[in-house]
mmCIF file of C-alpha atoms in Angstrom:
data_model
loop_
_atom_site.group_PDB
_atom_site.id
_atom_site.type_symbol
_atom_site.label_atom_id
_atom_site.label_comp_id
_atom_site.label_asym_id
_atom_site.label_seq_id
_atom_site.Cartn_x
_atom_site.Cartn_y
_atom_site.Cartn_z
ATOM 1 C CA MET I 1176 32.560 -42.166 27.787
ATOM 2 C CA ILE I 1177 35.128 -41.602 24.999
ATOM 3 C CA ILE I 1178 38.853 -42.271 25.389
ATOM 4 C CA ARG I 1179 41.307 -40.439 23.148
ATOM 5 C CA SER I 1180 44.997 -41.167 22.792
ATOM 6 C CA ARG I 1181 47.872 -40.063 20.676
ATOM 7 C CA ALA I 1182 51.481 -41.195 20.179
ATOM 8 C CA PRO I 1183 54.339 -39.157 18.403
ATOM 9 C CA LEU I 1184 55.948 -40.033 15.190
ATOM 10 C CA ARG I 1185 59.774 -40.040 15.117
ATOM 11 C CA LEU I 1186 62.733 -38.983 13.024
ATOM 12 C CA GLY I 1187 65.484 -41.669 12.750
ATOM 13 C CA LEU I 1188 68.646 -39.678 13.077
ATOM 14 C CA ALA I 1189 71.188 -42.461 13.276
ATOM 15 C CA GLY I 1190 71.599 -46.189 13.681
ATOM 16 C CA GLY I 1191 68.437 -47.332 11.970
ATOM 17 C CA ALA I 1192 68.761 -50.836 10.533
ATOM 18 C CA SER I 1193 70.926 -51.963 13.500
ATOM 19 C CA ASP I 1194 67.694 -52.534 15.463
ATOM 20 C CA VAL I 1195 66.476 -55.196 13.007
ATOM 21 C CA SER I 1196 66.919 -58.992 13.619
ATOM 22 C CA PRO I 1197 69.217 -60.895 13.078
ATOM 23 C CA PHE I 1198 71.725 -58.090 13.294
ATOM 24 C CA CYS I 1199 70.726 -56.801 16.775
ATOM 25 C CA ASP I 1200 70.446 -60.284 18.128
ATOM 26 C CA ARG I 1201 73.988 -61.132 17.027
ATOM 27 C CA TYR I 1202 75.911 -57.946 17.459
ATOM 28 C CA GLY I 1203 73.657 -55.536 19.367
ATOM 29 C CA GLY I 1204 72.185 -52.396 17.885
ATOM 30 C CA TYR I 1205 72.274 -48.737 18.700
ATOM 31 C CA VAL I 1206 69.753 -46.136 17.468
ATOM 32 C CA LEU I 1207 69.327 -42.440 18.067
ATOM 33 C CA ASN I 1208 65.926 -40.923 17.287
ATOM 34 C CA ALA I 1209 63.640 -37.999 18.301
ATOM 35 C CA THR I 1210 59.973 -37.600 18.222
ATOM 36 C CA ILE I 1211 58.186 -34.709 16.565
ATOM 37 C CA ASP I 1212 54.791 -32.971 16.843
ATOM 38 C CA SER I 1213 53.141 -35.265 14.325
ATOM 39 C CA TYR I 1214 51.049 -37.971 15.777
ATOM 40 C CA ALA I 1215 48.944 -41.090 15.439
ATOM 41 C CA TYR I 1216 45.542 -40.799 17.050
ATOM 42 C CA CYS I 1217 42.964 -43.147 18.486
ATOM 43 C CA HIS I 1218 39.361 -42.515 19.626
ATOM 44 C CA LEU I 1219 37.774 -45.424 21.539
ATOM 45 C CA GLU I 1220 34.167 -45.556 22.593
ATOM 46 C CA PRO I 1221 32.882 -48.463 24.645
ATOM 47 C CA THR I 1222 29.426 -49.707 23.439
ATOM 48 C CA ASN I 1223 26.809 -52.195 24.556
ATOM 49 C CA ASN I 1224 25.453 -53.278 21.179
ATOM 50 C CA GLY I 1225 27.525 -56.485 20.961
ATOM 51 C CA GLU I 1226 29.546 -55.273 18.013
ATOM 52 C CA VAL I 1227 33.067 -54.239 17.226
ATOM 53 C CA GLU I 1228 33.641 -51.417 14.734
ATOM 54 C CA PHE I 1229 37.108 -50.362 13.526
ATOM 55 C CA VAL I 1230 37.517 -47.252 11.374
ATOM 56 C CA SER I 1231 40.634 -45.804 9.803
ATOM 57 C CA LEU I 1232 39.664 -42.321 9.016
ATOM 58 C CA ASP I 1233 42.668 -41.389 6.877
ATOM 59 C CA ARG I 1234 42.626 -44.653 4.894
ATOM 60 C CA GLU I 1235 38.828 -44.743 4.681
ATOM 61 C CA ASP I 1236 38.733 -48.355 5.811
ATOM 62 C CA ARG I 1237 35.899 -49.752 8.027
ATOM 63 C CA PHE I 1238 35.338 -53.106 9.708
ATOM 64 C CA ILE I 1239 32.188 -54.080 11.560
ATOM 65 C CA SER I 1240 31.455 -57.374 13.099
ATOM 66 C CA PRO I 1241 29.565 -59.054 16.048
ATOM 67 C CA SER I 1242 31.994 -59.144 19.043
ATOM 68 C CA LYS I 1243 34.249 -62.110 19.000
ATOM 69 C CA GLU I 1244 37.077 -63.640 21.114
ATOM 70 C CA ARG I 1245 39.412 -63.350 18.117
ATOM 71 C CA PHE I 1246 39.422 -61.882 14.556
ATOM 72 C CA ASP I 1247 41.340 -63.404 11.726
ATOM 73 C CA LEU I 1248 44.162 -61.125 10.645
ATOM 74 C CA ASP I 1249 43.227 -60.808 7.031
ATOM 75 C CA GLU I 1250 43.242 -57.917 4.696
ATOM 76 C CA VAL I 1251 41.492 -54.871 6.137
ATOM 77 C CA LEU I 1252 42.686 -53.111 9.409
ATOM 78 C CA VAL I 1253 45.079 -55.915 10.432
ATOM 79 C CA LEU I 1254 46.737 -53.928 13.227
ATOM 80 C CA HIS I 1255 43.362 -52.864 14.715
ATOM 81 C CA LYS I 1256 42.359 -56.562 14.945
ATOM 82 C CA ALA I 1257 45.703 -57.675 16.109
ATOM 83 C CA VAL I 1258 45.613 -55.204 19.140
ATOM 84 C CA TYR I 1259 42.032 -56.206 19.983
ATOM 85 C CA ASN I 1260 42.891 -59.926 19.874
ATOM 86 C CA ARG I 1261 45.841 -59.407 22.311
ATOM 87 C CA ILE I 1262 43.857 -57.204 24.679
ATOM 88 C CA VAL I 1263 41.060 -59.764 24.868
ATOM 89 C CA SER I 1264 43.341 -62.726 25.420
ATOM 90 C CA GLN I 1265 45.867 -61.168 27.712
ATOM 91 C CA PHE I 1266 43.893 -58.602 29.690
ATOM 92 C CA ASN I 1267 40.196 -59.524 29.384
ATOM 93 C CA GLN I 1268 40.156 -63.157 30.271
ATOM 94 C CA GLY I 1269 39.272 -64.086 26.688
ATOM 95 C CA ARG I 1270 35.841 -62.269 26.840
ATOM 96 C CA PRO I 1271 34.793 -60.429 23.745
ATOM 97 C CA MET I 1272 34.367 -56.637 24.017
ATOM 98 C CA SER I 1273 31.969 -54.254 22.474
ATOM 99 C CA LEU I 1274 33.407 -50.933 21.182
ATOM 100 C CA ARG I 1275 33.901 -48.474 18.403
ATOM 101 C CA LEU I 1276 37.466 -47.561 17.601
ATOM 102 C CA MET I 1277 38.657 -44.843 15.068
ATOM 103 C CA THR I 1278 42.179 -43.957 14.149
ATOM 104 C CA ASN I 1279 44.002 -41.512 11.994
ATOM 105 C CA SER I 1280 47.617 -40.375 11.525
ATOM 106 C CA ASP I 1281 49.445 -37.171 10.542
ATOM 107 C CA ALA I 1282 51.720 -39.239 8.229
ATOM 108 C CA PRO I 1283 50.898 -42.147 5.825
ATOM 109 C CA VAL I 1284 52.057 -45.699 6.425
ATOM 110 C CA GLY I 1285 55.303 -45.946 4.489
ATOM 111 C CA SER I 1286 56.456 -42.423 5.327
ATOM 112 C CA GLY I 1287 59.515 -43.522 7.271
ATOM 113 C CA LEU I 1288 58.380 -41.859 10.444
ATOM 114 C CA GLY I 1289 57.305 -45.140 12.191
ATOM 115 C CA ALA I 1290 53.606 -44.485 11.418
ATOM 116 C CA SER I 1291 52.244 -48.139 11.760
ATOM 117 C CA SER I 1292 54.098 -48.867 14.992
ATOM 118 C CA THR I 1293 53.100 -45.506 16.435
ATOM 119 C CA LEU I 1294 49.502 -46.299 15.502
ATOM 120 C CA VAL I 1295 49.709 -49.573 17.533
ATOM 121 C CA VAL I 1296 51.153 -47.654 20.498
ATOM 122 C CA ALA I 1297 48.370 -45.195 20.310
ATOM 123 C CA ILE I 1298 45.672 -47.912 20.125
ATOM 124 C CA LEU I 1299 47.186 -49.703 23.046
ATOM 125 C CA SER I 1300 47.231 -46.537 25.147
ATOM 126 C CA ALA I 1301 43.523 -46.028 24.563
ATOM 127 C CA TYR I 1302 42.813 -49.656 25.721
ATOM 128 C CA ALA I 1303 45.100 -49.230 28.731
ATOM 129 C CA GLU I 1304 43.214 -46.153 29.735
ATOM 130 C CA TRP I 1305 39.851 -47.811 29.325
ATOM 131 C CA LEU I 1306 40.792 -50.994 31.227
ATOM 132 C CA LYS I 1307 43.152 -49.302 33.709
ATOM 133 C CA LEU I 1308 46.046 -51.467 32.622
ATOM 134 C CA PRO I 1309 49.381 -50.823 34.532
ATOM 135 C CA LEU I 1310 51.540 -50.448 31.473
ATOM 136 C CA GLY I 1311 54.790 -48.366 31.752
ATOM 137 C CA GLU I 1312 56.697 -47.174 28.709
ATOM 138 C CA TYR I 1313 58.788 -50.336 28.404
ATOM 139 C CA ASP I 1314 55.594 -52.536 28.797
ATOM 140 C CA LEU I 1315 53.727 -50.488 26.256
ATOM 141 C CA ALA I 1316 56.549 -50.610 23.729
ATOM 142 C CA GLN I 1317 57.310 -54.285 24.136
ATOM 143 C CA LEU I 1318 53.596 -55.179 23.824
ATOM 144 C CA ALA I 1319 53.271 -53.065 20.699
ATOM 145 C CA PHE I 1320 56.357 -54.797 19.236
ATOM 146 C CA GLU I 1321 55.001 -58.260 19.964
ATOM 147 C CA ILE I 1322 51.653 -57.452 18.397
ATOM 148 C CA GLU I 1323 53.045 -56.003 15.220
ATOM 149 C CA ARG I 1324 56.058 -58.245 14.702
ATOM 150 C CA MET I 1325 54.849 -61.534 16.226
ATOM 151 C CA ASP I 1326 51.026 -61.550 16.172
ATOM 152 C CA ALA I 1327 50.560 -59.729 12.876
ATOM 153 C CA LYS I 1328 53.925 -61.058 11.503
ATOM 154 C CA LEU I 1329 54.872 -57.652 9.984
ATOM 155 C CA LEU I 1330 58.549 -57.192 9.386
ATOM 156 C CA GLY I 1331 60.384 -54.233 10.937
ATOM 157 C CA GLY I 1332 62.792 -53.003 13.511
ATOM 158 C CA ARG I 1333 62.313 -52.233 17.227
ATOM 159 C CA GLN I 1334 62.956 -48.493 17.555
ATOM 160 C CA ASP I 1335 59.527 -47.151 16.504
ATOM 161 C CA GLN I 1336 57.431 -48.620 19.352
ATOM 162 C CA TYR I 1337 59.916 -47.312 21.959
ATOM 163 C CA ALA I 1338 60.113 -43.815 20.370
ATOM 164 C CA ALA I 1339 56.358 -43.577 20.484
ATOM 165 C CA ALA I 1340 56.032 -44.790 24.026
ATOM 166 C CA PHE I 1341 58.894 -42.724 25.495
ATOM 167 C CA GLY I 1342 58.990 -39.485 23.360
ATOM 168 C CA GLY I 1343 61.899 -37.068 23.145
ATOM 169 C CA PHE I 1344 65.471 -37.624 22.134
ATOM 170 C CA ASN I 1345 66.546 -41.099 23.033
ATOM 171 C CA PHE I 1346 69.684 -43.286 22.547
ATOM 172 C CA MET I 1347 68.481 -46.896 22.324
ATOM 173 C CA GLU I 1348 70.276 -50.182 22.763
ATOM 174 C CA PHE I 1349 68.876 -53.354 21.315
ATOM 175 C CA TYR I 1350 70.102 -56.851 22.211
ATOM 176 C CA ALA I 1351 69.198 -60.542 21.859
ATOM 177 C CA GLU I 1352 65.983 -61.884 23.585
ATOM 178 C CA ASN I 1353 64.207 -58.571 23.140
ATOM 179 C CA ARG I 1354 66.389 -56.832 25.762
ATOM 180 C CA VAL I 1355 66.092 -53.115 25.190
ATOM 181 C CA LEU I 1356 67.527 -50.049 26.985
ATOM 182 C CA VAL I 1357 66.254 -46.600 26.381
ATOM 183 C CA ASN I 1358 68.508 -43.758 27.427
ATOM 184 C CA PRO I 1359 66.800 -40.349 27.303
ATOM 185 C CA LEU I 1360 69.186 -37.536 26.248
ATOM 186 C CA ARG I 1361 69.270 -34.196 27.914
ATOM 187 C CA ILE I 1362 69.784 -32.020 24.842
ATOM 188 C CA LYS I 1363 70.322 -28.329 25.469
ATOM 189 C CA SER I 1364 67.341 -26.250 24.315
ATOM 190 C CA SER I 1365 69.618 -24.091 22.122
ATOM 191 C CA ILE I 1366 70.624 -27.100 20.040
ATOM 192 C CA VAL I 1367 66.988 -28.380 19.795
ATOM 193 C CA HIS I 1368 66.084 -24.904 18.448
ATOM 194 C CA GLU I 1369 69.035 -24.967 16.061
ATOM 195 C CA LEU I 1370 68.137 -28.464 14.825
ATOM 196 C CA GLU I 1371 64.596 -27.277 14.119
ATOM 197 C CA SER I 1372 65.935 -24.345 12.199
ATOM 198 C CA THR I 1373 68.460 -26.548 10.305
ATOM 199 C CA ILE I 1374 66.490 -29.623 9.408
ATOM 200 C CA LEU I 1375 64.318 -29.563 6.348
ATOM 201 C CA LEU I 1376 61.931 -32.517 6.409
ATOM 202 C CA TYR I 1377 60.933 -33.330 2.804
ATOM 203 C CA TYR I 1378 58.226 -35.902 1.903
ATOM 204 C CA THR I 1379 59.124 -37.579 -1.408
ATOM 205 C CA GLY I 1380 55.446 -38.275 -2.201
ATOM 206 C CA VAL I 1381 56.130 -41.994 -2.277
ATOM 207 C CA SER I 1382 55.144 -44.258 0.503
ATOM 208 C CA ARG I 1383 56.827 -47.617 0.451
ATOM 209 C CA ALA I 1384 56.382 -51.072 1.955
ATOM 210 C CA SER I 1385 59.231 -51.137 4.516
ATOM 211 C CA ALA I 1386 58.850 -54.916 4.851
ATOM 212 C CA ASP I 1387 60.306 -55.413 1.375
ATOM 213 C CA VAL I 1388 63.419 -53.402 2.234
ATOM 214 C CA ILE I 1389 63.808 -54.940 5.582
ATOM 215 C CA HIS I 1390 63.380 -58.553 4.286
ATOM 216 C CA ASP I 1391 66.264 -57.846 1.829
ATOM 217 C CA GLN I 1392 68.358 -56.428 4.633
ATOM 218 C CA SER I 1393 67.659 -59.315 7.080
ATOM 219 C CA ARG I 1394 68.321 -61.958 4.313
ATOM 220 C CA ARG I 1395 71.789 -60.426 3.618
ATOM 221 C CA ILE I 1396 72.609 -60.403 7.343
ATOM 222 C CA GLU I 1397 71.342 -63.996 7.750
ATOM 223 C CA GLN I 1398 73.546 -65.105 4.876
ATOM 224 C CA MET I 1399 76.551 -63.361 6.557
ATOM 225 C CA ASP I 1400 76.951 -60.966 3.638
ATOM 226 C CA ALA I 1401 80.209 -59.155 4.781
ATOM 227 C CA SER I 1402 79.240 -55.894 3.010
ATOM 228 C CA ALA I 1403 75.805 -55.661 4.549
ATOM 229 C CA ILE I 1404 77.222 -56.482 7.987
ATOM 230 C CA ALA I 1405 80.018 -53.845 7.727
ATOM 231 C CA ALA I 1406 77.581 -51.230 6.522
ATOM 232 C CA THR I 1407 75.224 -51.952 9.487
ATOM 233 C CA MET I 1408 78.071 -51.762 11.876
ATOM 234 C CA GLU I 1409 78.769 -48.328 10.511
ATOM 235 C CA LEU I 1410 75.316 -47.267 11.063
ATOM 236 C CA LYS I 1411 75.487 -48.633 14.657
ATOM 237 C CA ASN I 1412 78.644 -46.712 15.262
ATOM 238 C CA ASP I 1413 77.076 -43.568 13.757
ATOM 239 C CA ALA I 1414 74.455 -43.598 16.529
ATOM 240 C CA LEU I 1415 77.335 -43.181 19.127
ATOM 241 C CA LEU I 1416 78.837 -40.413 17.051
ATOM 242 C CA MET I 1417 75.498 -38.639 16.712
ATOM 243 C CA LYS I 1418 74.862 -38.875 20.458
ATOM 244 C CA GLU I 1419 78.204 -37.257 21.188
ATOM 245 C CA ALA I 1420 77.641 -34.521 18.645
ATOM 246 C CA LEU I 1421 74.207 -33.625 20.034
ATOM 247 C CA LEU I 1422 75.441 -33.626 23.702
ATOM 248 C CA ARG I 1423 78.329 -31.399 22.670
ATOM 249 C CA SER I 1424 76.066 -29.071 20.644
ATOM 250 C CA ASN I 1425 78.100 -29.744 17.550
ATOM 251 C CA ILE I 1426 75.716 -29.191 14.586
ATOM 252 C CA ARG I 1427 78.358 -29.512 12.015
ATOM 253 C CA GLU I 1428 79.167 -32.995 13.213
ATOM 254 C CA VAL I 1429 75.445 -33.905 13.323
ATOM 255 C CA ALA I 1430 75.280 -32.972 9.668
ATOM 256 C CA ARG I 1431 78.445 -34.875 8.832
ATOM 257 C CA VAL I 1432 77.219 -38.089 10.599
ATOM 258 C CA LEU I 1433 73.760 -37.792 8.981
ATOM 259 C CA GLY I 1434 75.343 -37.765 5.505
ATOM 260 C CA ARG I 1435 77.829 -40.452 6.218
ATOM 261 C CA SER I 1436 74.938 -42.686 7.514
ATOM 262 C CA TRP I 1437 73.079 -42.269 4.262
ATOM 263 C CA GLU I 1438 75.987 -43.555 2.227
ATOM 264 C CA ALA I 1439 76.396 -46.525 4.576
ATOM 265 C CA LYS I 1440 72.732 -47.241 4.617
ATOM 266 C CA LYS I 1441 72.592 -47.550 0.738
ATOM 267 C CA LYS I 1442 75.045 -50.398 0.992
ATOM 268 C CA ILE I 1443 72.621 -52.544 2.971
ATOM 269 C CA ALA I 1444 70.011 -53.192 0.241
ATOM 270 C CA LYS I 1445 69.522 -52.046 -3.302
ATOM 271 C CA SER I 1446 65.944 -50.994 -2.653
ATOM 272 C CA ILE I 1447 66.797 -48.404 -0.058
ATOM 273 C CA SER I 1448 67.341 -45.617 -2.585
ATOM 274 C CA SER I 1449 65.462 -44.917 -5.848
ATOM 275 C CA PRO I 1450 65.680 -42.575 -8.738
ATOM 276 C CA ALA I 1451 63.046 -40.265 -7.105
ATOM 277 C CA ILE I 1452 65.039 -40.174 -3.832
ATOM 278 C CA GLU I 1453 68.336 -39.470 -5.685
ATOM 279 C CA GLN I 1454 66.728 -36.712 -7.760
ATOM 280 C CA ALA I 1455 65.474 -34.875 -4.630
ATOM 281 C CA TYR I 1456 68.766 -35.430 -2.810
ATOM 282 C CA ASP I 1457 70.770 -34.046 -5.824
ATOM 283 C CA ALA I 1458 68.459 -31.051 -6.201
ATOM 284 C CA ALA I 1459 68.929 -30.116 -2.562
ATOM 285 C CA MET I 1460 72.589 -30.649 -2.502
ATOM 286 C CA GLN I 1461 73.121 -28.478 -5.575
ATOM 287 C CA VAL I 1462 71.656 -25.415 -4.001
ATOM 288 C CA GLY I 1463 73.273 -25.607 -0.572
ATOM 289 C CA ALA I 1464 72.097 -28.496 1.557
ATOM 290 C CA CYS I 1465 74.831 -29.900 3.766
ATOM 291 C CA SER I 1466 73.730 -33.424 3.971
ATOM 292 C CA GLY I 1467 70.624 -35.701 4.115
ATOM 293 C CA ARG I 1468 69.349 -39.130 4.633
ATOM 294 C CA ILE I 1469 66.119 -41.129 4.507
ATOM 295 C CA SER I 1470 64.153 -41.389 7.729
ATOM 296 C CA GLY I 1471 63.155 -45.117 8.162
ATOM 297 C CA ALA I 1472 63.883 -48.285 6.077
ATOM 298 C CA GLY I 1473 64.111 -46.499 2.778
ATOM 299 C CA GLY I 1474 62.629 -46.760 -0.723
ATOM 300 C CA GLY I 1475 60.527 -43.584 -0.166
ATOM 301 C CA GLY I 1476 58.970 -41.603 2.596
ATOM 302 C CA PHE I 1477 60.724 -38.625 4.176
ATOM 303 C CA ILE I 1478 64.251 -37.277 3.672
ATOM 304 C CA ILE I 1479 65.911 -35.397 6.414
ATOM 305 C CA PHE I 1480 68.029 -32.555 4.933
ATOM 306 C CA MET I 1481 70.451 -30.489 6.936
ATOM 307 C CA VAL I 1482 70.387 -26.954 5.542
ATOM 308 C CA ASP I 1483 71.805 -23.563 6.588
ATOM 309 C CA PRO I 1484 68.555 -21.757 7.755
ATOM 310 C CA ILE I 1485 69.223 -18.771 5.404
ATOM 311 C CA ARG I 1486 69.243 -21.214 2.420
ATOM 312 C CA LYS I 1487 65.990 -23.188 3.385
ATOM 313 C CA GLN I 1488 63.802 -21.200 1.029
ATOM 314 C CA GLU I 1489 66.260 -21.816 -1.845
ATOM 315 C CA VAL I 1490 66.430 -25.545 -1.191
ATOM 316 C CA THR I 1491 62.554 -25.776 -0.798
ATOM 317 C CA LYS I 1492 62.113 -24.036 -4.211
ATOM 318 C CA ALA I 1493 64.724 -26.455 -5.767
ATOM 319 C CA LEU I 1494 62.718 -29.462 -4.427
ATOM 320 C CA LYS I 1495 59.291 -28.355 -5.816
ATOM 321 C CA PRO I 1496 59.887 -29.899 -9.318
ATOM 322 C CA CYS I 1497 60.661 -33.366 -7.556
ATOM 323 C CA GLY I 1498 56.941 -33.771 -6.782
ATOM 324 C CA GLY I 1499 57.040 -33.929 -2.973
ATOM 325 C CA ASN I 1500 56.458 -31.389 -0.194
ATOM 326 C CA VAL I 1501 58.146 -29.957 2.800
ATOM 327 C CA LEU I 1502 56.647 -30.618 6.245
ATOM 328 C CA PRO I 1503 57.007 -28.038 9.041
ATOM 329 C CA PHE I 1504 57.719 -29.556 12.384
ATOM 330 C CA HIS I 1505 58.963 -29.113 15.980
ATOM 331 C CA PHE I 1506 60.471 -31.724 18.244
ATOM 332 C CA SER I 1507 58.137 -33.173 20.911
ATOM 333 C CA GLU I 1508 59.287 -34.317 24.394
ATOM 334 C CA GLN I 1509 56.068 -36.212 25.341
ATOM 335 C CA GLY I 1510 55.498 -39.863 24.583
ATOM 336 C CA ALA I 1511 52.185 -41.660 24.193
ATOM 337 C CA LEU I 1512 49.246 -40.499 26.292
ATOM 338 C CA ALA I 1513 45.500 -41.140 26.699
ATOM 339 C CA TRP I 1514 42.651 -39.257 28.353
ATOM 340 C CA VAL I 1515 38.915 -39.656 29.050
ATOM 341 C CA VAL I 1516 36.465 -37.201 27.489
#
């Protein structure tokens, strides 16, 4: 028996940063994101050889060990080990398991598309299918959040796990004590098609450690930095404006809010932008892009540009000297799923 699973990556359209503690714990956070047809994948094969084998196909990392109740979360394939540890302790009465688990992703870690969190959701989905665990979307996302943020102690926000579990366009609310509300949005198919025609998704060619950006952001909020708090409040409010614009099929307002959010986001931490990002941004704007912003924490990864469809080719050409590449995409409505082969 082989279990396969996948979970969708997401574009952060508005509100990102307001889902990060301590801001969301004190003031509440709003995020609007949408999943796309790029995925994190997992292939799980139960074995009877008394071993655990983890393989990251895209990163070319491998870990093999006799089955244990718990693995130390050191160096290689930390997330794979962290998920295994939690599954064994919480759902298998502490009994070691024997298996081979392989993963890969359509986007690198540090891309700004929520790749690491989406990978955790995909791995969890495979285990849930194997062990017949009754995990709904909220359960899956919360468990993924706990594994990544608490067990593995990796810094980050809360939106990625919920986007991967639910799929589609969602307006999310984040509050203290890990209280989360996910509000699926019924966006007209015409505006979804127009967004796909208008958005140009550009990979800067630079992956970044989001933890560094988020640590800086969280530190400033913790120290009650008025500038950082005000900027994050702007981002939170932009999620409301973006929701209204999408529901009203107002593409011009979507573009305006996207650009406004980028200016606010850069006020949160110095490491959010970079010379490479500014070079690509300026190149696109000079030949007709309406607006743009980084998807994710910042420092690298993907830039979401809003471009008149008839000028996309011109903008794409202008971006070539910047060293990155354009990623074709479509929005995806389906969240994480798993199946048996």
